[in-house]
């Protein structure tokens, strides 16, 4: 499933959720001006990029505003933003890029916030997971005035975890994923072999969704590897499944291919991806 949403309203809603109505109202004029100009710049860059991709013969030009549904358990590796030159993750939405950026990646389970979320799901308090101590130490050692979405002190970090993070955990555990509250869970990359790789945004939402066993979450796609894009182009250009090579056909069922119509075939049931432990398919 693919969805499109207006970036500026979504960003305002996220700021409201994270920092509250007073912060949004107090900072609204400057925030709207800066965010609006940034959004205009991003849109201009995206138009130029999409035109360049079309001129290069790309068939399935990525839509940077679309979301796809993925199984959190299928996202097994993490890509640090430091691998790329762009300062903003949103500048990477809809990008196609070759190279080895999808190689030699750490597992999601190795990330400190994932380990903290796993410990909380297992019954430890947020303080006992060690994440508060870790973030407080990072704040003390940093030149930045805040960390973790506006936390300027250890007390702020404690409040963030004991209120917002705890509410998020309990809601996901007890009620599941609510798309009306979070239209996008996080952002992912797609590697050369179709591997879904965690990129940015919504770490706690994604980690906790994965840990409590939620089957599907909506994500935005940042960079697609050029080799994976060739698979998308082949599927987009084909009239039926029979037109595809075996190398491409094995990817059918991938979440990033479901937008294409191959003679009316339901691509969700054509996956030849590797199964994961526990009997769950690689793709949702």
Coordinates of C-alpha atoms in Angstrom, one line a residue:
X1 CA 0.0 0.0 0.0
X2 CA 1.2 3.5 -0.8
X3 CA 0.0 6.7 0.7
X4 CA 0.8 10.4 0.2
X5 CA 0.6 13.1 2.8
X6 CA 1.3 16.9 3.0
X7 CA 4.7 17.3 4.6
X8 CA 4.2 20.7 6.3
X9 CA 0.9 19.7 8.2
X10 CA 2.5 16.4 9.2
X11 CA 5.6 18.2 10.5
X12 CA 3.4 20.6 12.5
X13 CA 1.5 17.7 14.0
X14 CA 4.7 16.0 15.0
X15 CA 6.0 19.1 16.6
X16 CA 2.7 19.5 18.5
X17 CA 2.9 15.9 19.7
X18 CA 6.5 16.1 20.8
X19 CA 6.7 19.6 22.3
X20 CA 3.1 20.6 23.0
X21 CA 0.7 23.4 22.0
X22 CA 2.5 26.2 23.8
X23 CA 5.8 25.5 22.1
X24 CA 4.1 25.3 18.7
X25 CA 2.2 28.6 19.2
X26 CA 5.3 30.4 20.7
X27 CA 7.6 29.4 17.9
X28 CA 5.0 29.2 15.1
X29 CA 6.0 32.3 13.0
X30 CA 9.7 31.6 12.9
X31 CA 9.2 27.8 12.7
X32 CA 6.6 28.1 9.8
X33 CA 8.9 30.4 7.9
X34 CA 12.0 28.3 8.2
X35 CA 10.1 25.0 7.7
X36 CA 8.2 26.4 4.7
X37 CA 11.3 27.7 3.0
X38 CA 13.0 24.3 3.6
X39 CA 10.0 22.5 2.2
X40 CA 10.0 24.7 -1.0
X41 CA 13.7 24.0 -1.4
X42 CA 13.2 20.3 -1.1
X43 CA 10.4 20.3 -3.6
X44 CA 12.5 22.1 -6.1
X45 CA 15.4 19.7 -5.7
X46 CA 13.0 16.8 -6.0
X47 CA 11.5 18.1 -9.3
X48 CA 15.0 18.5 -10.7
X49 CA 16.0 15.0 -9.6
X50 CA 12.9 13.3 -11.0
X51 CA 13.4 15.1 -14.3
X52 CA 17.0 13.9 -14.4
X53 CA 16.0 10.3 -13.6
X54 CA 13.4 10.3 -16.4
X55 CA 16.0 11.7 -18.9
X56 CA 18.3 8.8 -17.8
X57 CA 15.6 6.3 -18.8
X58 CA 14.4 5.4 -15.3
X59 CA 10.9 3.8 -15.6
X60 CA 9.8 3.6 -11.9
X61 CA 10.9 7.0 -10.7
X62 CA 10.5 7.0 -6.9
X63 CA 7.8 9.2 -5.3
X64 CA 9.5 10.8 -2.3
X65 CA 6.1 11.5 -0.7
X66 CA 4.8 7.9 -0.7
X67 CA 4.8 5.4 2.1
X68 CA 4.9 1.6 1.9
X69 CA 3.8 -1.0 4.5
X70 CA 6.6 -3.2 5.9
X71 CA 7.0 -5.8 8.6
X72 CA 9.3 -4.3 11.3
X73 CA 10.9 -7.7 11.8
X74 CA 12.1 -7.6 8.1
X75 CA 14.3 -4.5 8.9
X76 CA 17.4 -6.1 10.2
X77 CA 20.3 -3.6 9.6
X78 CA 20.9 0.1 10.4
X79 CA 22.4 2.7 8.1
X80 CA 24.0 5.7 9.8
X81 CA 23.2 9.0 8.3
X82 CA 26.9 9.8 8.5
X83 CA 27.4 7.6 5.4
X84 CA 25.8 10.4 3.3
X85 CA 26.7 14.0 2.7
X86 CA 23.2 15.4 3.0
X87 CA 22.5 17.2 6.3
X88 CA 18.8 16.4 6.4
X89 CA 17.3 12.9 6.1
X90 CA 14.3 14.4 4.2
X91 CA 16.7 15.4 1.4
X92 CA 17.4 11.7 0.8
X93 CA 13.7 10.8 0.2
X94 CA 13.3 9.3 -3.2
X95 CA 17.1 9.2 -4.0
X96 CA 18.6 6.4 -6.1
X97 CA 22.3 5.9 -5.5
X98 CA 24.9 3.2 -6.3
X99 CA 28.0 2.4 -4.2
X100 CA 28.7 0.3 -1.1
X101 CA 26.6 2.3 1.4
X102 CA 24.5 -0.8 2.0
X103 CA 27.4 -3.0 2.9
X104 CA 29.0 -3.8 6.3
X105 CA 26.1 -2.5 8.4
X106 CA 25.4 -3.1 12.1
X107 CA 22.3 -5.0 13.1
X108 CA 19.4 -3.1 14.5
X109 CA 19.6 -5.0 17.7
X110 CA 23.1 -3.5 18.4
X111 CA 21.7 0.1 18.6
X112 CA 21.6 1.4 22.2
X113 CA 18.0 2.6 22.0
X114 CA 16.9 -0.7 20.6
X115 CA 18.6 -2.5 23.6
X116 CA 16.8 -0.1 25.9
X117 CA 13.5 -0.7 24.3
X118 CA 14.0 -4.5 24.5
X119 CA 14.9 -4.2 28.2
X120 CA 11.7 -2.2 28.8
X121 CA 9.6 -4.8 27.0
X122 CA 11.2 -7.4 29.2
X123 CA 10.1 -5.6 32.3
X124 CA 12.9 -3.2 33.3
X125 CA 12.1 0.5 34.0
X126 CA 13.5 3.1 31.6
X127 CA 16.0 4.1 34.3
X128 CA 17.1 0.5 34.7
X129 CA 17.7 0.1 31.0
X130 CA 20.6 2.6 31.2
X131 CA 19.3 4.8 28.3
X132 CA 18.8 7.8 30.6
X133 CA 22.3 7.7 31.9
X134 CA 23.7 7.3 28.4
X135 CA 21.7 10.2 27.0
X136 CA 22.6 12.4 30.0
X137 CA 26.2 11.7 29.5
X138 CA 26.0 12.5 25.8
X139 CA 24.3 15.8 26.6
X140 CA 27.0 16.7 29.2
X141 CA 29.8 15.9 26.7
X142 CA 28.1 17.7 23.8
X143 CA 28.2 21.4 22.8
X144 CA 24.5 21.2 22.0
X145 CA 22.1 22.7 24.4
X146 CA 19.5 20.0 24.0
X147 CA 19.3 16.3 23.0
X148 CA 16.4 13.9 22.3
X149 CA 13.9 16.3 20.8
X150 CA 14.5 19.3 23.1
X151 CA 15.7 17.7 26.4
X152 CA 18.1 20.2 28.0
X153 CA 18.8 18.3 31.3
X154 CA 18.7 14.9 32.8
X155 CA 15.4 15.7 34.4
X156 CA 14.0 16.5 30.9
X157 CA 15.2 13.1 29.6
X158 CA 13.6 11.3 32.6
X159 CA 10.3 13.1 31.9
X160 CA 10.5 12.2 28.2
X161 CA 11.0 8.5 28.9
X162 CA 8.6 8.2 31.8
X163 CA 5.8 10.0 30.0
X164 CA 6.0 10.1 26.2
X165 CA 8.1 7.0 25.7
X166 CA 6.2 5.0 28.3
X167 CA 2.8 6.0 26.8
X168 CA 4.1 5.0 23.3
X169 CA 5.2 1.6 24.6
X170 CA 1.9 0.9 26.4
X171 CA -0.2 2.0 23.5
X172 CA 1.7 -0.1 21.0
X173 CA 1.6 -3.1 23.3
X174 CA -2.1 -2.8 24.2
X175 CA -3.7 -1.2 21.2
X176 CA -1.4 -1.8 18.3
X177 CA -0.2 0.8 15.7
X178 CA -2.5 3.8 15.2
X179 CA -1.9 5.3 11.8
X180 CA -4.1 8.2 12.6
X181 CA -1.6 9.3 15.2
X182 CA 1.6 8.3 13.3
X183 CA 1.0 8.2 9.5
X184 CA 4.7 7.4 9.2
X185 CA 6.6 5.1 11.6
X186 CA 10.1 5.8 10.3
X187 CA 12.2 6.0 7.2
X188 CA 14.1 3.1 5.6
X189 CA 16.6 2.5 2.8
X190 CA 16.4 -0.3 0.3
X191 CA 19.7 -2.1 -0.4
X192 CA 20.9 -3.7 -3.7
X193 CA 19.3 -7.0 -2.9
X194 CA 16.0 -5.5 -1.7
X195 CA 17.0 -5.6 2.0
X196 CA 15.1 -3.0 4.1
X197 CA 17.5 -1.0 6.2
X198 CA 16.6 1.3 9.0
X199 CA 17.4 5.0 8.1
X200 CA 16.0 7.6 10.4
X201 CA 13.1 9.0 12.4
X202 CA 10.8 7.3 14.9
X203 CA 13.4 5.0 16.4
X204 CA 11.4 4.2 19.6
X205 CA 8.2 3.8 17.6
X206 CA 9.9 1.4 15.2
X207 CA 11.9 -0.5 17.8
X208 CA 8.9 -1.0 20.1
X209 CA 6.6 -2.0 17.2
X210 CA 9.2 -4.6 16.3
X211 CA 9.6 -5.9 19.8
X212 CA 5.9 -6.2 20.7
X213 CA 5.2 -8.1 17.4
X214 CA 3.3 -5.5 15.3
X215 CA 3.0 -7.0 11.8
X216 CA 3.0 -3.9 9.6
X217 CA 4.0 -0.2 9.9
X218 CA 4.0 2.6 7.3
X219 CA 7.5 3.9 6.3
X220 CA 8.9 6.4 3.9
X221 CA 11.8 5.3 1.6
X222 CA 15.0 7.2 1.6
X223 CA 17.7 5.9 -0.7
X224 CA 17.2 3.0 -3.1
X225 CA 20.3 1.3 -4.3
X226 CA 20.8 1.6 -8.1
X227 CA 20.8 -2.1 -8.5
X228 CA 17.5 -2.4 -6.6
X229 CA 16.1 0.4 -8.8
X230 CA 16.8 -1.7 -11.8
X231 CA 14.5 -4.4 -10.4
X232 CA 11.8 -1.8 -9.9
X233 CA 12.2 -0.6 -13.5
X234 CA 12.0 -4.1 -14.8
X235 CA 8.8 -4.8 -12.9
X236 CA 7.3 -1.5 -13.9
X237 CA 8.0 -2.1 -17.6
X238 CA 6.7 -5.7 -17.7
X239 CA 3.2 -6.5 -18.8
X240 CA 3.0 -9.9 -17.0
X241 CA 5.0 -11.9 -14.5
X242 CA 6.2 -14.1 -17.5
X243 CA 8.0 -11.1 -18.9
X244 CA 10.4 -11.0 -15.9
X245 CA 13.7 -12.8 -15.5
X246 CA 14.0 -15.3 -12.7
X247 CA 16.4 -12.9 -10.9
X248 CA 13.8 -10.2 -10.9
X249 CA 10.8 -12.6 -10.3
X250 CA 12.3 -13.8 -7.0
X251 CA 11.7 -10.3 -5.5
X252 CA 8.0 -10.2 -6.2
X253 CA 6.1 -9.7 -3.0
X254 CA 8.6 -7.1 -1.9
X255 CA 6.8 -4.1 -0.3
X256 CA 8.5 -1.7 -2.6
X257 CA 7.1 -3.5 -5.7
X258 CA 3.4 -3.6 -4.8
X259 CA 2.5 -0.4 -6.6
X260 CA 3.0 -2.1 -9.9
X261 CA 0.3 -4.1 -11.7
X262 CA 1.5 -7.1 -13.6
X263 CA -1.6 -8.2 -15.5
X264 CA -3.7 -7.9 -12.4
X265 CA -1.4 -10.2 -10.4
X266 CA -1.5 -9.8 -6.6
X267 CA 2.2 -9.3 -5.9
X268 CA 1.8 -10.0 -2.2
X269 CA 1.5 -13.7 -2.9
X270 CA 4.3 -14.1 -5.3
X271 CA 7.3 -13.7 -3.0
X272 CA 10.3 -15.9 -3.3
X273 CA 12.2 -14.1 -0.6
X274 CA 14.1 -15.9 2.2
X275 CA 11.9 -16.9 5.2
X276 CA 12.9 -15.7 8.6
X277 CA 13.2 -17.7 11.8
X278 CA 9.9 -18.4 13.5
X279 CA 8.0 -19.1 10.3
X280 CA 7.2 -15.5 9.3
X281 CA 7.8 -14.6 5.7
X282 CA 10.5 -12.2 4.7
X283 CA 8.0 -9.7 3.4
X284 CA 4.5 -8.8 4.9

